[in-house]
PDB file of C-alpha atoms in Angstrom:
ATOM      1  CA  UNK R   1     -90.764 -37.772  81.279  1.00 72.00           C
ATOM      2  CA  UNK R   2     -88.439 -36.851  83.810  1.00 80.00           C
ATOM      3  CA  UNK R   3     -89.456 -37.639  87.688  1.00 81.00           C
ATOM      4  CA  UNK R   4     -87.347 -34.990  89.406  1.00 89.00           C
ATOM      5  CA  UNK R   5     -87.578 -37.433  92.756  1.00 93.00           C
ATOM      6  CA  UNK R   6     -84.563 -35.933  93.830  1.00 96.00           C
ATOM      7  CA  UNK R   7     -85.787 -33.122  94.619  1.00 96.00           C
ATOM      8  CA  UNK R   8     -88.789 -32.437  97.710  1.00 95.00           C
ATOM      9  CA  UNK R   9     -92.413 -32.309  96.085  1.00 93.00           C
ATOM     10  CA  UNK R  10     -94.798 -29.028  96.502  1.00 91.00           C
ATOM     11  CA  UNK R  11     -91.847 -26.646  95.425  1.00 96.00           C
ATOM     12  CA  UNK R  12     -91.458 -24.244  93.148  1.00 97.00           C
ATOM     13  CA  UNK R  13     -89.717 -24.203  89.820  1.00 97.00           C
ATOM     14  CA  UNK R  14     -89.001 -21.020  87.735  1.00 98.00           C
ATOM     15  CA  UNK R  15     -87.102 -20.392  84.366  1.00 97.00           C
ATOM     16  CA  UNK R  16     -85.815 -17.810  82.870  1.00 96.00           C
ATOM     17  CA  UNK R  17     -85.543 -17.647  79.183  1.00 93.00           C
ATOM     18  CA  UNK R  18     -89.202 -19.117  79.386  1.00 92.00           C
ATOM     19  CA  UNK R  19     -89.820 -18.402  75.490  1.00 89.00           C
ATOM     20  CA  UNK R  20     -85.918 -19.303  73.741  1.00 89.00           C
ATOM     21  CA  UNK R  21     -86.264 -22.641  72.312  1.00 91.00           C
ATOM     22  CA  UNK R  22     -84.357 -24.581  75.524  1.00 94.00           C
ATOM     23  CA  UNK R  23     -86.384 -22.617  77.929  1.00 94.00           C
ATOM     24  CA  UNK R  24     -89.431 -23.386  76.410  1.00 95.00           C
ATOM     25  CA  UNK R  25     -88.577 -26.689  76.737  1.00 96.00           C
ATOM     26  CA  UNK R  26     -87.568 -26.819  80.269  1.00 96.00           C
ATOM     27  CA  UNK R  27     -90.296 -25.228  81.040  1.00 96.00           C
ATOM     28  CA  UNK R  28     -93.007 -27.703  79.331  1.00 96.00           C
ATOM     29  CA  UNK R  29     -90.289 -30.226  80.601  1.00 96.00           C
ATOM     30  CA  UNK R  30     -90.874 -29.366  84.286  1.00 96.00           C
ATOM     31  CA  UNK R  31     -94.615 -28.760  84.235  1.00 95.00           C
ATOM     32  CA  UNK R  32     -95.293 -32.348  83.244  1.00 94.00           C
ATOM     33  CA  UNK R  33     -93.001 -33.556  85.741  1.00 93.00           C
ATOM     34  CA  UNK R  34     -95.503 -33.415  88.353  1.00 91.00           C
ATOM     35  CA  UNK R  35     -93.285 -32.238  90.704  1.00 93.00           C
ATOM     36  CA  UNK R  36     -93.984 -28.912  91.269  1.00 96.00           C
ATOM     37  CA  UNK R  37     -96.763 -26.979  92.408  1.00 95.00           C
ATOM     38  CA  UNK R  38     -96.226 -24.334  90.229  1.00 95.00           C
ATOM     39  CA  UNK R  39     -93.598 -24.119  87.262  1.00 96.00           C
ATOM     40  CA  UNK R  40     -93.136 -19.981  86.193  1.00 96.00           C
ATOM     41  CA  UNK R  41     -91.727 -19.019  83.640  1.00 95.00           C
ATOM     42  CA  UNK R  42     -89.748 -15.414  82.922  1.00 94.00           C
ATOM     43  CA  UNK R  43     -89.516 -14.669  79.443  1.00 86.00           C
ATOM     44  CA  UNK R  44     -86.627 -12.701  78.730  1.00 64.00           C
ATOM     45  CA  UNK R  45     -87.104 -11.920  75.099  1.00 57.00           C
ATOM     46  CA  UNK R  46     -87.129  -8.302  73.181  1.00 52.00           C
ATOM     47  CA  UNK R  47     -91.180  -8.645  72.854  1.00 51.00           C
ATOM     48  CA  UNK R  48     -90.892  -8.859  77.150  1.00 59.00           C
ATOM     49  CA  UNK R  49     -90.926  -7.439  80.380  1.00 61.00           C
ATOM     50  CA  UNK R  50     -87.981  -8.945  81.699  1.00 84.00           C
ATOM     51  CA  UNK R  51     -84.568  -8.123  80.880  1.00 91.00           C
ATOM     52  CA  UNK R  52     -82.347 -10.379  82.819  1.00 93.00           C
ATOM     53  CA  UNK R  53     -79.809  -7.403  83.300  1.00 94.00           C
ATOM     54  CA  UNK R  54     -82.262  -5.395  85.182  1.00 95.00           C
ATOM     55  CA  UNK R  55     -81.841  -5.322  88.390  1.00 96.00           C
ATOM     56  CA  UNK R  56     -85.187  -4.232  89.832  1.00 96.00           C
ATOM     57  CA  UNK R  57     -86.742  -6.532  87.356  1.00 95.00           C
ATOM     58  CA  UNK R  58     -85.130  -9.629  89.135  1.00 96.00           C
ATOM     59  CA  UNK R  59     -85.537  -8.477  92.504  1.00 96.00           C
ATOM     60  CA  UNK R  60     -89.134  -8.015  91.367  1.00 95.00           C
ATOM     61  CA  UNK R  61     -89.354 -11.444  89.780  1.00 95.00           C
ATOM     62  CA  UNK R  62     -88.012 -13.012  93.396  1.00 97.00           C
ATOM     63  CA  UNK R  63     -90.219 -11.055  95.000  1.00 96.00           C
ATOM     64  CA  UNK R  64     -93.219 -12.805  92.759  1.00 95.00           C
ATOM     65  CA  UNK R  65     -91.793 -16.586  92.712  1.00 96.00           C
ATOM     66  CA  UNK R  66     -91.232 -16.588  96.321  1.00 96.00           C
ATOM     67  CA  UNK R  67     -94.557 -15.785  97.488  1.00 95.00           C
ATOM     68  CA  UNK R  68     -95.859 -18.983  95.858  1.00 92.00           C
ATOM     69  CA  UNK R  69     -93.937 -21.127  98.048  1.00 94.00           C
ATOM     70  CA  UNK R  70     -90.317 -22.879  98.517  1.00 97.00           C
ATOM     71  CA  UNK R  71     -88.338 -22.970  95.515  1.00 98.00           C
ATOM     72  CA  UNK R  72     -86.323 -25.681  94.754  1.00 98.00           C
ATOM     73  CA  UNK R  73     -85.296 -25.288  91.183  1.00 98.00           C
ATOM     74  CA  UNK R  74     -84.008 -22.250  89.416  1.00 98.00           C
ATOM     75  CA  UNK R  75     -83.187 -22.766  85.389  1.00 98.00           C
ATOM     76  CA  UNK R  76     -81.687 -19.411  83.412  1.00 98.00           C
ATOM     77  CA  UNK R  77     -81.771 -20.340  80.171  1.00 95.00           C
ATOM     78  CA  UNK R  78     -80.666 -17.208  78.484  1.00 93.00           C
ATOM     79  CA  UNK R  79     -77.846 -16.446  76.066  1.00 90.00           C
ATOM     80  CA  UNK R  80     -76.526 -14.775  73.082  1.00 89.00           C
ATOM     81  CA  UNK R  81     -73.721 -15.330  70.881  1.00 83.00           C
ATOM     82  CA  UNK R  82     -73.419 -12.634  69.082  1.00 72.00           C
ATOM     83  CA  UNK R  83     -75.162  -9.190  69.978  1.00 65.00           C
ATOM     84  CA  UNK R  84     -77.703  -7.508  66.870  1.00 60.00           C
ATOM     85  CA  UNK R  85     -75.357  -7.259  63.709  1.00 56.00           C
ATOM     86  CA  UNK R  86     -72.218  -8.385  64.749  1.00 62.00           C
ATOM     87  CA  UNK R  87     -70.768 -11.263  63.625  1.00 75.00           C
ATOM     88  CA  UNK R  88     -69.250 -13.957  65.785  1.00 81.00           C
ATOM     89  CA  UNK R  89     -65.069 -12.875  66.168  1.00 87.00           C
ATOM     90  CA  UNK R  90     -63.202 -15.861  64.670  1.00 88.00           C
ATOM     91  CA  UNK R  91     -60.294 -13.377  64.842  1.00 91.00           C
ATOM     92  CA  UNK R  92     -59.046 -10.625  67.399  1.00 92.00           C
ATOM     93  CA  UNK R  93     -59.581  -8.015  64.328  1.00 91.00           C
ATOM     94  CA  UNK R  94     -63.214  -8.885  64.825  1.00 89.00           C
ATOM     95  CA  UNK R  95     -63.404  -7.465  68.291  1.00 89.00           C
ATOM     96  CA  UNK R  96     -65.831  -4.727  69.308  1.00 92.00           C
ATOM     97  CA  UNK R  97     -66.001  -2.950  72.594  1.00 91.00           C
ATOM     98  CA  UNK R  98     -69.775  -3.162  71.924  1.00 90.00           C
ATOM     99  CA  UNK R  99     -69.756  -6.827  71.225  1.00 90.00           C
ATOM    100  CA  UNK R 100     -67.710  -8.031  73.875  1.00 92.00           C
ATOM    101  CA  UNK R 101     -69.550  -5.541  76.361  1.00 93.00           C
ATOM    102  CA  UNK R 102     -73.363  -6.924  75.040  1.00 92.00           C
ATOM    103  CA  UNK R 103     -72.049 -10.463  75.695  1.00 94.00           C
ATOM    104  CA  UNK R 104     -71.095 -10.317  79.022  1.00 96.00           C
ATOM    105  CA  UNK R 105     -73.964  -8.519  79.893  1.00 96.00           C
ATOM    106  CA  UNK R 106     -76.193 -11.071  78.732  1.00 95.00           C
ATOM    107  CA  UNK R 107     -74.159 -14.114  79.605  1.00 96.00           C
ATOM    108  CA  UNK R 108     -72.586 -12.973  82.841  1.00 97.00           C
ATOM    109  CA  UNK R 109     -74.253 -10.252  83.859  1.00 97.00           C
ATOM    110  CA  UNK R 110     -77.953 -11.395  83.675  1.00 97.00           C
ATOM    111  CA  UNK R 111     -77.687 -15.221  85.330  1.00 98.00           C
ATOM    112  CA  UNK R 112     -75.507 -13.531  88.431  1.00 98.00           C
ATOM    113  CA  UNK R 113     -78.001 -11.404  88.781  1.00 98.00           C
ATOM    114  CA  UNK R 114     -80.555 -14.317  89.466  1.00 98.00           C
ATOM    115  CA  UNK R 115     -78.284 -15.902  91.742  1.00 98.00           C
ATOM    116  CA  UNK R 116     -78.048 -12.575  93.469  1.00 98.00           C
ATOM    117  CA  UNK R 117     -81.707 -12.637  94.359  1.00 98.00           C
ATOM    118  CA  UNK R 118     -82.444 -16.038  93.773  1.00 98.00           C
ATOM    119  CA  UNK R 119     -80.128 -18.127  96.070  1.00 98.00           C
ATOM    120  CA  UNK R 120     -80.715 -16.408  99.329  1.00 97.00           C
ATOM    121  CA  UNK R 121     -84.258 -18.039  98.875  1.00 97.00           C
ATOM    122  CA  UNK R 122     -83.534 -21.459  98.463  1.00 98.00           C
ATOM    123  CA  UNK R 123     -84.492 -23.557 101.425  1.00 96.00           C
ATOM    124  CA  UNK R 124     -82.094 -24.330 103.886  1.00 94.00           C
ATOM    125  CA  UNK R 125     -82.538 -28.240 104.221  1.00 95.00           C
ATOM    126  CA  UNK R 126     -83.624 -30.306 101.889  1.00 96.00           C
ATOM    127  CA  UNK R 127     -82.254 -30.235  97.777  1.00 98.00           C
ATOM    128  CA  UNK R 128     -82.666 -27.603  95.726  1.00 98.00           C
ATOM    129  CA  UNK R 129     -80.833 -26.082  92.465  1.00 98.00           C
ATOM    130  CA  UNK R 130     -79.830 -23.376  90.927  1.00 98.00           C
ATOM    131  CA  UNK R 131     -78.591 -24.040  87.188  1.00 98.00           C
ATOM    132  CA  UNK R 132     -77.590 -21.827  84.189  1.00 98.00           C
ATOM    133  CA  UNK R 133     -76.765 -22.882  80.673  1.00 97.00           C
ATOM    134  CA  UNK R 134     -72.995 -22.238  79.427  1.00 97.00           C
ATOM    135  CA  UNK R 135     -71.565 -23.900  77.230  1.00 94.00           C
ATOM    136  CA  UNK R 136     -68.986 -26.156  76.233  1.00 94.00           C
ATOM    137  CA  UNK R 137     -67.311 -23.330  74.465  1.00 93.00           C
ATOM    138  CA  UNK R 138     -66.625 -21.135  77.617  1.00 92.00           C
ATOM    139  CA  UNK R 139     -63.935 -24.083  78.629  1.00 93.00           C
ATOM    140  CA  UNK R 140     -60.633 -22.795  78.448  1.00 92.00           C
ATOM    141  CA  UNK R 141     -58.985 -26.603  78.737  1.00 92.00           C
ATOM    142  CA  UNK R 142     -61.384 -27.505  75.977  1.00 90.00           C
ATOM    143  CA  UNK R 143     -60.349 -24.988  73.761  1.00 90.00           C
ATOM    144  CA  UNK R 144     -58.377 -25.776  70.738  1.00 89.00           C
ATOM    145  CA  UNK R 145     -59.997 -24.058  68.109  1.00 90.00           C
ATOM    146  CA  UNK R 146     -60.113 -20.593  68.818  1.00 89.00           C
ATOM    147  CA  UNK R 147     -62.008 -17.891  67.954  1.00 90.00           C
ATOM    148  CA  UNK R 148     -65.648 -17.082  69.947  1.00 90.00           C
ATOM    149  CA  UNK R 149     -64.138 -14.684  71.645  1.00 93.00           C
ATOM    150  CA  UNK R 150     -67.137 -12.671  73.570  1.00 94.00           C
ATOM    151  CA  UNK R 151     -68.917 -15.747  73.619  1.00 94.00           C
ATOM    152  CA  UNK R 152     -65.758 -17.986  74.959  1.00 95.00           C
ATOM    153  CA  UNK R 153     -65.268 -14.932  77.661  1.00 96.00           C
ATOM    154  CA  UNK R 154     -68.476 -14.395  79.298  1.00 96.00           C
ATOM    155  CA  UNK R 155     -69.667 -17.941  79.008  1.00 97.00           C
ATOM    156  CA  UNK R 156     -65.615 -18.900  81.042  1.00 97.00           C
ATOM    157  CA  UNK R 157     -66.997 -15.866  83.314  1.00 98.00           C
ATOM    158  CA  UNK R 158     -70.514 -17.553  84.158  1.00 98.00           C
ATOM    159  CA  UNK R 159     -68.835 -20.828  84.653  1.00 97.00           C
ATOM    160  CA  UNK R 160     -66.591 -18.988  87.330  1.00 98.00           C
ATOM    161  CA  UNK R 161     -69.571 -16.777  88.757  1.00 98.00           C
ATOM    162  CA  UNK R 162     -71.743 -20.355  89.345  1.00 98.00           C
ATOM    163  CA  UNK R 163     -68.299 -22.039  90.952  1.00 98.00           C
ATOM    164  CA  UNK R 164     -67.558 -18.835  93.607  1.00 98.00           C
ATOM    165  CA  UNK R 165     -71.522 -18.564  93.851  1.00 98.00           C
ATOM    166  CA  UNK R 166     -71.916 -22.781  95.095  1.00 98.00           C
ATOM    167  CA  UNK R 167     -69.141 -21.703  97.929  1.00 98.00           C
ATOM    168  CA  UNK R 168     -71.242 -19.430  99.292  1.00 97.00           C
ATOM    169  CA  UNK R 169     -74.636 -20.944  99.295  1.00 97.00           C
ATOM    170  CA  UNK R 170     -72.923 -24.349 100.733  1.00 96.00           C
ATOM    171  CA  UNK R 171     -72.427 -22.371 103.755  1.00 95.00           C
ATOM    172  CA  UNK R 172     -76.281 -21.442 104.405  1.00 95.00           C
ATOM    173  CA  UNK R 173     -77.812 -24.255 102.626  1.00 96.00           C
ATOM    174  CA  UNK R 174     -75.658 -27.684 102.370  1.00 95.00           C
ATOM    175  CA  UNK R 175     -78.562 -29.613 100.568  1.00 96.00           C
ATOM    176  CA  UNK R 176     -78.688 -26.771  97.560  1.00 97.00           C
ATOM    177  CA  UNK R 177     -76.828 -27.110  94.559  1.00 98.00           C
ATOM    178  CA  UNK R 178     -75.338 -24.843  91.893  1.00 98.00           C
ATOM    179  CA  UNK R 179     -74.774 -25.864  88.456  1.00 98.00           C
ATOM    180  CA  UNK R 180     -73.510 -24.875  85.048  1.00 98.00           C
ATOM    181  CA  UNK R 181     -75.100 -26.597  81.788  1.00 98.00           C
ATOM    182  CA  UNK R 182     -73.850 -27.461  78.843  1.00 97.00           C
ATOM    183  CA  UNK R 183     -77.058 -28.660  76.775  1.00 95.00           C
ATOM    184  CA  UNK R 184     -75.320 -29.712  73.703  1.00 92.00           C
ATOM    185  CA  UNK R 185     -76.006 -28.398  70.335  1.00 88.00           C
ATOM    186  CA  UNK R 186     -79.654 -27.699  70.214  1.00 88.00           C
ATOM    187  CA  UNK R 187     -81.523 -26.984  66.831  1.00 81.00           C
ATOM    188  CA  UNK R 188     -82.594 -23.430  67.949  1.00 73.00           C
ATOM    189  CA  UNK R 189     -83.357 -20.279  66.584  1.00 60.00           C
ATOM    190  CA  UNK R 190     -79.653 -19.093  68.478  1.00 59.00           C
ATOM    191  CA  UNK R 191     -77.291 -21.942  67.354  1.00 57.00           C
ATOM    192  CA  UNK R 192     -78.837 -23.062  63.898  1.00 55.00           C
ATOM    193  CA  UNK R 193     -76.572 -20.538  61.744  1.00 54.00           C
ATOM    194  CA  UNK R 194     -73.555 -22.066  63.564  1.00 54.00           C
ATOM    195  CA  UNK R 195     -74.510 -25.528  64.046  1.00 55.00           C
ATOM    196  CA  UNK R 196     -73.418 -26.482  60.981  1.00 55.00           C
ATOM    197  CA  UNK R 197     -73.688 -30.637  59.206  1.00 46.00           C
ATOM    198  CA  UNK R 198     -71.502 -32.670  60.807  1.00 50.00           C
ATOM    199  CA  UNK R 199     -72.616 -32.002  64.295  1.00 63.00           C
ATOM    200  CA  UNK R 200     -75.030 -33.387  66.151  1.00 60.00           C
ATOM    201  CA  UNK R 201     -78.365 -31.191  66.761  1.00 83.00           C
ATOM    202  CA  UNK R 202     -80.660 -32.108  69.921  1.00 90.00           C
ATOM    203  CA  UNK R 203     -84.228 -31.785  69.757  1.00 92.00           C
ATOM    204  CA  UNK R 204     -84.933 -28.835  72.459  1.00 93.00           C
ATOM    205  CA  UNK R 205     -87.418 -31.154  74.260  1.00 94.00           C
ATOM    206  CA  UNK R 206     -84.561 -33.705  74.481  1.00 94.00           C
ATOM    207  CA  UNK R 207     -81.920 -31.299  75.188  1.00 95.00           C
ATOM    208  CA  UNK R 208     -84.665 -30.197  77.924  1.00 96.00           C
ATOM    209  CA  UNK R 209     -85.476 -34.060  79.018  1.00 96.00           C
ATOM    210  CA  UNK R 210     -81.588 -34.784  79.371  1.00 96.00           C
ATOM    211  CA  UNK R 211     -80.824 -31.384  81.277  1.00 97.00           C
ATOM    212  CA  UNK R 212     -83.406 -32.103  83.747  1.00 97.00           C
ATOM    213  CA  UNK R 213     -82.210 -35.640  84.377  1.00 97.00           C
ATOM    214  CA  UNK R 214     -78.653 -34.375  85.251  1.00 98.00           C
ATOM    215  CA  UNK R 215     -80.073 -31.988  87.568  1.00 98.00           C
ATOM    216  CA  UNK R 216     -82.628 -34.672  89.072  1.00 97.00           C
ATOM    217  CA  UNK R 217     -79.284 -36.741  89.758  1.00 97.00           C
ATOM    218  CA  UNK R 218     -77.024 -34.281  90.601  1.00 97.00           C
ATOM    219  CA  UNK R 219     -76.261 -34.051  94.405  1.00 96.00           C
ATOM    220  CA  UNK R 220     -73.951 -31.802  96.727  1.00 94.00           C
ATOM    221  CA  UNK R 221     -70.868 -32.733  95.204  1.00 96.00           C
ATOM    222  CA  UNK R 222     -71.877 -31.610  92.054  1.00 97.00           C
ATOM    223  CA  UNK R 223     -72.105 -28.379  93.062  1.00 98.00           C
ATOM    224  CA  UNK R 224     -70.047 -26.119  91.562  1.00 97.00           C
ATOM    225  CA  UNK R 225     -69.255 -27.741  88.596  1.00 98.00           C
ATOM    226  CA  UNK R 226     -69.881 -27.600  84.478  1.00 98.00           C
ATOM    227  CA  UNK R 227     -71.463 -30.671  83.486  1.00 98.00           C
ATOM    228  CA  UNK R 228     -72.977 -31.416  79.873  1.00 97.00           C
ATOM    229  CA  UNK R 229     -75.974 -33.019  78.765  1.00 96.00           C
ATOM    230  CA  UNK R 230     -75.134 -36.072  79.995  1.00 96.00           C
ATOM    231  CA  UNK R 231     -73.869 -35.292  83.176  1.00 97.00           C
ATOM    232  CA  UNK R 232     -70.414 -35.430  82.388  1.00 97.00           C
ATOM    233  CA  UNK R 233     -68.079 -32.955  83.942  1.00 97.00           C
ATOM    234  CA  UNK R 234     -66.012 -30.711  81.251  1.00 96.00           C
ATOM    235  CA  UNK R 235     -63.054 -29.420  82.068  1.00 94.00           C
ATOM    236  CA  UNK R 236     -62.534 -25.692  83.296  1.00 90.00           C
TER     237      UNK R 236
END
């Protein structure tokens, strides 16, 4: 169980992606924790409300978290890799408008819009985070393999959105914190046809354990930055 005594007790903790498999996770993760006094959870899944590239929808969500009290932890834990029957483009012949387009909207699109509505309402003193998982794959001094293109692209464009985004909020709130996850390969619905056997595959509850831990020891100088499941800090 992670203790989150980094961050101020009697806040509020809400995650997006509340019903993928690392979401989930984070979610049941946080709840035990203790620290909170309420964890909520967005699902942001075909069979819900949400869609995390609706606008109104966020604003609305915001709306609902912050009248519950301070909120000191923000997770989106949404994703795609590939968009509904298109494959993943190991080459540039692969490329679809459609695909790239339904990545970034997903990938990009959706978590900036949380930090749209979401940072603003972060406390001014005292530490709070906002967090999205990316991925090791959207590094571009990482890559030497190729190929992922949409998924490479938006995931490079998050990483960029969180680093501009931690500028800003440092000037209204100095104690808050902005981060971008990499949660390492996690047997989930999402990465199981890619994870392949030689790879190691993280229980989402560990994944989830180990996620929260960097973010419980993360401070201020963190901010900004792409760190992986064990708080390491991967290259842009």
């Amino acid at each position: 169980m992670v203790s989150m005594q980094s961050i101020p007790s009697e806040g509020i903790a809400v995650v997006f992606g509340a019903k993928g498999g690392i979401g989930a996770a984070v979610l049941a993760a946080a709840s035990s924790s203790g620290r909170f006094s309420s964890v909520m959870g967005f699902p942001t899944d075909k069979d819900a409300a949400l869609d995390i590239t609706n606008e109104t929808e966020i604003k609305h969500a915001a709306s609902k978290a912050s009248a519950n009290g301070q909120i000191r932890l923000v997770l989106v834990a949404t994703g795609v890799l590939s968009s509904r029957g298109a494959k993943v483009e190991k080459r540039l012949e692969d490329i679809t408008p459609e695909s790239v387009l339904a990545a970034f909207r997903v990938n990009t699109l959706g978590p900036l819009l949380v930090a749209k509505h979401f940072l603003p309402l972060l406390p001014r003193s005292g530490k709070s985070v906002f967090a999205a998982i990316s991925a090791r794959l959207g590094s571009i001094g990482d890559n030497r393999l190729g190929g992922w293109y949409s998924y490479r692209a938006s995931k490079a464009a998050l990483n960029q959105a969180i680093r501009t985004s931690s500028i800003e909020l440092a000037r209204r709130a100095p104690d808050a914190i902005c981060l971008a996850l990499h949660p390492g390969t996690v047997d989930t619905g999402l990465s199981r046809p890619f994870s392949g056997t030689r790879r190691p595959t993280l229980k989402p509850s560990d994944s989830a354990a180990m996620l929260l831990s960097v973010i419980d020891d993360a401070t201020w100088r963190n901010s900004g930055e792409l760190l992986d499941q064990n708080g390491l800090k991967i290259p842009w």
